XYZ file of C-alpha atoms in Angstrom:
386
model
C 131.930 137.950 126.632
C 131.947 140.271 130.005
C 128.568 141.361 128.142
C 127.754 137.694 128.656
C 128.469 136.836 131.950
C 126.632 139.603 133.456
C 123.706 139.050 131.274
C 123.440 135.427 132.133
C 123.882 136.513 135.930
C 121.400 139.408 135.126
C 118.806 136.620 134.338
C 119.806 134.136 137.043
C 118.709 136.930 139.212
C 115.609 137.292 137.631
C 114.669 134.132 137.236
C 114.786 133.248 141.003
C 113.175 136.591 141.792
C 110.089 135.407 139.393
C 109.825 132.268 141.959
C 109.381 134.275 144.922
C 106.909 136.089 143.592
C 104.899 133.518 142.012
C 104.798 132.253 145.957
C 104.418 136.097 147.467
C 101.391 135.726 145.269
C 100.033 132.742 147.300
C 100.699 134.211 151.098
C 103.766 134.662 152.781
C 105.017 134.327 156.347
C 108.079 132.609 158.329
C 108.188 129.550 160.488
C 111.436 128.142 161.327
C 112.129 124.997 164.553
C 114.359 123.690 167.525
C 113.463 120.259 166.574
C 114.120 116.922 168.026
C 116.756 115.033 166.007
C 116.239 111.744 164.929
C 118.184 108.882 165.871
C 120.552 108.121 163.578
C 120.263 105.772 160.250
C 116.449 106.656 160.860
C 114.830 109.361 157.816
C 112.000 110.740 160.241
C 111.218 114.337 159.896
C 111.124 116.745 162.729
C 108.697 118.156 164.164
C 109.221 121.985 165.257
C 108.835 123.455 169.304
C 109.385 125.983 170.265
C 110.191 128.970 173.432
C 107.521 131.848 173.986
C 109.115 134.648 174.475
C 105.037 137.023 175.177
C 105.241 140.906 175.920
C 101.717 142.991 176.281
C 101.588 146.509 175.759
C 99.434 148.381 178.300
C 98.700 152.345 178.522
C 99.523 153.430 182.677
C 95.707 153.695 183.514
C 94.418 151.488 186.781
C 91.951 150.447 184.281
C 95.020 148.288 182.559
C 96.424 146.276 185.616
C 93.183 145.768 186.831
C 92.712 144.115 183.514
C 96.276 143.028 183.257
C 95.689 141.141 186.909
C 92.315 139.042 185.668
C 94.792 138.117 182.291
C 96.843 136.453 184.689
C 94.561 134.534 186.512
C 92.770 132.800 183.701
C 96.172 131.321 182.126
C 97.542 130.531 185.223
C 95.479 127.252 183.406
C 97.948 127.569 181.044
C 101.750 127.184 180.569
C 102.066 130.738 178.948
C 103.426 133.910 181.249
C 102.787 137.176 179.462
C 104.719 140.093 180.498
C 102.316 143.139 180.980
C 104.499 146.586 179.825
C 104.092 149.875 179.218
C 104.006 150.521 174.983
C 107.491 152.464 174.056
C 106.572 154.854 171.548
C 106.260 154.379 168.442
C 106.232 150.236 169.008
C 104.662 147.868 166.716
C 102.418 144.771 167.507
C 105.024 141.435 166.313
C 105.310 138.241 165.823
C 108.154 136.742 165.405
C 110.990 133.742 165.372
C 114.401 134.885 166.400
C 117.296 132.876 167.279
C 118.366 133.027 170.770
C 121.304 130.582 171.614
C 120.614 127.838 169.036
C 116.898 127.745 170.186
C 113.780 128.562 168.626
C 111.942 131.680 169.956
C 109.011 132.710 169.240
C 108.241 136.544 170.134
C 105.543 138.162 170.483
C 104.667 141.584 171.284
C 100.761 142.055 171.798
C 98.516 144.780 172.577
C 95.690 145.403 174.986
C 92.672 147.955 174.612
C 90.729 149.811 177.018
C 87.541 147.066 177.351
C 90.789 144.195 178.362
C 90.774 142.379 174.637
C 94.224 141.417 173.480
C 94.866 141.769 170.359
C 98.219 138.994 168.975
C 98.666 139.592 164.822
C 95.346 140.046 163.405
C 93.402 139.015 166.105
C 91.797 139.989 168.930
C 90.930 137.961 171.971
C 88.611 138.595 175.011
C 88.693 137.882 178.521
C 85.447 135.458 178.456
C 87.518 133.262 175.461
C 90.805 133.565 177.401
C 90.899 129.516 176.053
C 90.920 130.851 172.432
C 94.102 132.602 173.167
C 96.041 129.573 175.069
C 95.003 127.458 171.887
C 96.495 130.369 170.066
C 99.498 130.273 172.016
C 99.385 126.522 171.406
C 100.097 126.974 167.377
C 102.883 129.756 167.867
C 104.333 126.952 170.423
C 104.191 124.189 168.322
C 104.524 125.934 165.014
C 105.941 129.190 165.583
C 105.111 132.629 163.382
C 103.634 131.158 159.889
C 101.588 128.210 161.795
C 101.317 125.227 160.232
C 104.149 124.272 157.189
C 101.681 122.533 155.218
C 99.264 125.376 155.069
C 101.900 127.889 154.105
C 102.067 128.359 150.532
C 105.951 129.415 151.203
C 106.468 126.368 153.644
C 106.955 129.220 156.535
C 110.148 130.504 154.895
C 111.353 134.590 154.635
C 112.011 136.016 150.979
C 115.798 135.359 151.966
C 115.324 132.131 153.133
C 113.467 131.079 149.840
C 115.780 133.226 147.470
C 118.802 130.562 149.321
C 117.538 127.450 149.038
C 115.728 127.885 145.628
C 119.739 128.500 144.852
C 120.753 126.196 146.528
C 118.714 123.348 144.601
C 119.272 124.857 140.974
C 122.534 123.112 140.459
C 121.862 120.402 137.183
C 121.327 117.288 137.954
C 123.720 115.276 135.177
C 123.269 111.692 136.105
C 120.322 109.377 135.753
C 118.238 108.440 139.387
C 117.601 105.447 140.161
C 113.833 104.554 139.510
C 114.168 101.579 141.938
C 112.619 103.388 144.677
C 112.690 106.179 146.337
C 115.272 106.244 149.188
C 117.707 105.754 146.437
C 116.037 108.623 144.160
C 117.620 111.036 147.146
C 120.448 109.081 148.405
C 122.027 109.264 144.415
C 121.239 113.124 144.913
C 124.344 115.081 145.738
C 122.528 117.811 147.686
C 125.065 120.806 149.417
C 126.484 119.525 152.609
C 124.076 121.912 154.521
C 120.866 120.059 153.044
C 119.420 116.752 154.867
C 116.329 114.781 154.076
C 114.052 114.590 156.525
C 110.630 111.649 155.940
C 107.438 112.305 157.646
C 105.181 109.377 159.831
C 103.423 109.171 156.439
C 106.069 109.436 154.382
C 107.709 106.149 156.032
C 104.513 104.371 156.080
C 103.758 104.758 152.517
C 106.779 103.551 151.951
C 105.382 99.986 153.273
C 103.006 100.060 150.806
C 105.367 99.693 148.312
C 106.504 97.157 145.610
C 110.077 97.007 145.013
C 110.711 97.250 141.127
C 114.185 95.369 140.130
C 113.780 96.429 137.131
C 112.341 99.928 137.700
C 115.560 101.293 135.794
C 116.345 105.001 136.140
C 115.207 108.498 134.976
C 117.190 110.746 132.426
C 117.364 113.921 133.904
C 118.539 115.802 131.054
C 120.544 118.451 133.427
C 117.225 119.981 134.802
C 117.797 120.976 138.628
C 118.548 119.508 141.949
C 114.641 120.823 143.082
C 113.293 119.828 139.810
C 114.042 116.447 139.250
C 114.284 115.220 143.095
C 110.661 116.573 142.796
C 110.360 114.563 139.467
C 111.781 111.414 141.041
C 109.131 111.346 144.027
C 106.076 111.694 142.783
C 106.640 108.811 140.788
C 105.580 107.230 144.030
C 103.038 109.676 144.908
C 105.393 111.857 146.725
C 107.529 115.223 147.517
C 108.664 117.695 149.518
C 109.066 120.673 151.085
C 111.916 122.737 152.835
C 112.591 123.660 156.549
C 115.207 125.709 157.209
C 116.696 124.910 160.892
C 117.799 126.595 163.589
C 121.490 126.891 162.405
C 120.328 128.267 158.767
C 121.120 124.421 158.186
C 117.662 123.824 155.166
C 115.548 120.326 155.766
C 113.917 118.840 153.113
C 111.261 117.100 154.391
C 109.498 114.415 152.082
C 105.913 113.523 152.702
C 102.669 112.064 150.801
C 101.272 114.488 148.457
C 100.458 115.606 144.652
C 99.574 119.038 143.378
C 97.309 119.319 145.114
C 99.073 119.181 148.347
C 101.839 122.529 149.493
C 104.700 120.653 148.173
C 107.830 121.894 146.013
C 105.798 121.830 142.671
C 107.068 119.389 140.283
C 108.356 122.334 137.830
C 107.614 126.240 137.768
C 105.483 128.794 135.185
C 107.754 131.299 133.496
C 107.712 135.344 133.224
C 108.898 134.579 129.805
C 106.619 133.926 126.891
C 106.268 129.930 126.469
C 107.300 130.094 122.978
C 111.566 132.284 124.479
C 111.340 128.473 126.050
C 110.446 126.530 123.576
C 110.090 128.597 120.162
C 108.664 126.009 118.267
C 105.884 125.133 120.732
C 103.453 127.326 118.248
C 104.832 126.997 115.598
C 102.862 125.568 113.229
C 103.906 122.975 111.124
C 102.872 119.693 108.841
C 101.366 116.683 109.859
C 100.779 113.801 108.898
C 97.496 111.938 109.375
C 98.147 110.219 112.651
C 96.052 106.743 112.762
C 96.240 104.614 116.037
C 99.598 106.338 116.783
C 100.980 105.069 120.040
C 100.251 107.829 122.395
C 103.320 107.898 124.167
C 105.040 107.447 120.838
C 103.212 111.150 119.927
C 105.077 112.625 123.013
C 108.005 110.917 122.206
C 107.671 112.843 119.026
C 106.987 115.673 120.024
C 109.126 116.094 123.229
C 111.927 115.453 120.401
C 110.972 118.686 117.788
C 110.498 120.653 121.059
C 114.290 119.398 122.133
C 112.656 119.654 125.610
C 113.126 115.881 128.148
C 109.503 114.662 129.396
C 107.910 112.900 132.218
C 105.876 111.191 133.150
C 103.874 111.260 136.841
C 103.464 107.685 136.772
C 101.551 107.287 140.434
C 99.247 109.916 139.469
C 97.846 108.219 136.204
C 97.841 104.742 137.460
C 96.005 106.016 140.320
C 93.420 107.785 138.043
C 93.574 104.626 135.691
C 95.069 105.869 132.931
C 97.092 103.474 131.155
C 99.389 105.452 128.549
C 101.336 102.801 127.375
C 97.318 101.650 125.560
C 96.631 105.200 124.678
C 96.815 105.381 120.521
C 96.179 108.454 118.449
C 94.641 109.481 114.915
C 94.487 112.827 113.411
C 93.847 113.739 109.993
C 96.134 115.502 108.560
C 96.692 118.757 108.607
C 99.276 121.779 109.512
C 99.415 122.437 113.472
C 101.553 123.591 116.425
C 103.437 121.430 119.230
C 101.044 123.594 122.045
C 97.953 122.036 119.989
C 98.620 118.462 119.083
C 99.382 118.029 122.684
C 96.436 119.889 123.890
C 94.443 118.423 122.206
C 95.624 114.364 122.541
C 95.473 115.555 126.661
C 92.463 116.391 126.197
C 90.972 113.072 124.332
C 92.586 110.685 126.910
C 91.708 113.652 130.428
C 95.839 114.279 131.203
C 97.598 117.659 131.057
C 100.715 118.198 129.577
C 102.396 121.114 130.359
C 105.256 122.963 129.812
C 106.927 123.863 133.144
C 110.386 124.933 134.062
C 112.751 124.410 137.109
C 114.621 126.092 139.352
C 116.773 127.464 136.689
C 114.629 128.231 134.154
C 115.090 125.008 131.616
C 112.367 124.346 129.915
C 110.327 120.185 130.224
C 106.924 118.312 129.360
C 105.532 117.490 131.766
C 102.624 114.578 131.482
C 99.863 114.195 133.938
C 96.026 113.817 134.637
C 93.895 117.003 133.636
C 92.730 117.381 137.768
C 96.499 117.550 138.523
C 96.919 119.740 135.867
C 94.552 122.464 136.338
C 95.990 121.561 140.385
C 99.282 122.978 139.049
C 97.632 125.835 137.855
C 95.653 127.133 139.658
C 98.368 126.935 142.484
C 100.314 129.143 140.452
C 97.413 131.943 138.737
C 97.978 135.088 139.713
C 95.971 137.763 140.584
C 94.305 139.984 138.020
C 96.169 143.120 137.743
């Protein structure tokens, strides 16, 4: 009994490590921000703003003093006033977010060379191009040390922050999610107390274009984790979300317009485990009788039942791609074939992508989307060759 519990705990940590590793492959960075609080009841996303604490390291020689004065005159045109000081032994250049009295500050330690060029991070700026350094400071003041979260594969989160969010979004969803609107879907989820949901302006505008569907029904989540369930529900409306960490440590899930090509929380993940472990019969051949004009949705239903996995459709993207799955039929001669091959053949015929993915807790499911969206997902999680 104790051995089983220890193994389950080890498996959970292994899954978290794998999700972190996959995201690290994209790139890693750190971003967080002081936010403008939305008016209560108004789901507006926060806009990060930061104060800058800038230090430029110099050497104790007259030429550095002269160059520091020249830079000071140039930077007077901006709102940024760096402190030029002698470097301490072993001191390194850094760009980092720090929390000072519950305010978000970007601490920048740059360096100056004998020619007066200033290095910030991996970029070097010449005095005659001071406007480029000012633009860099503007970016840091707006987005923090990690840059724009939409451009950062890890949304500007540290590995520790990301692991915490993955853990928080791993709880199972046991009740159906309303499919009538994205707001109803979000409201139905029992998110942890320190997680709040906001909506970008683009998402709010997108909401106005959606027609209410009174008889939309519900999405049965079958115990999938909260993060994947939310991603599935929002994807039905052309939306997704990205995580942001607030100054006090609270998590904000920012809903935005997007799909697999956007840097949003993915609809499921790849798994380091063999797919045959997630679905033991996935690659196992089985006798399949002749299929003649079988409804494609019925075929997917049967395949999901044989694999003992839930399956979901990316309704918004399928419609945007001009694909009405309900009207499609599939024919095939009798023969022995695995569910993997059968789904692959059927998908290829209609430019569909039928992926076996896992949620944050490692539970498998089938996701039916467009071929283009499926390729974007695979590219997003592609790993470099060792």
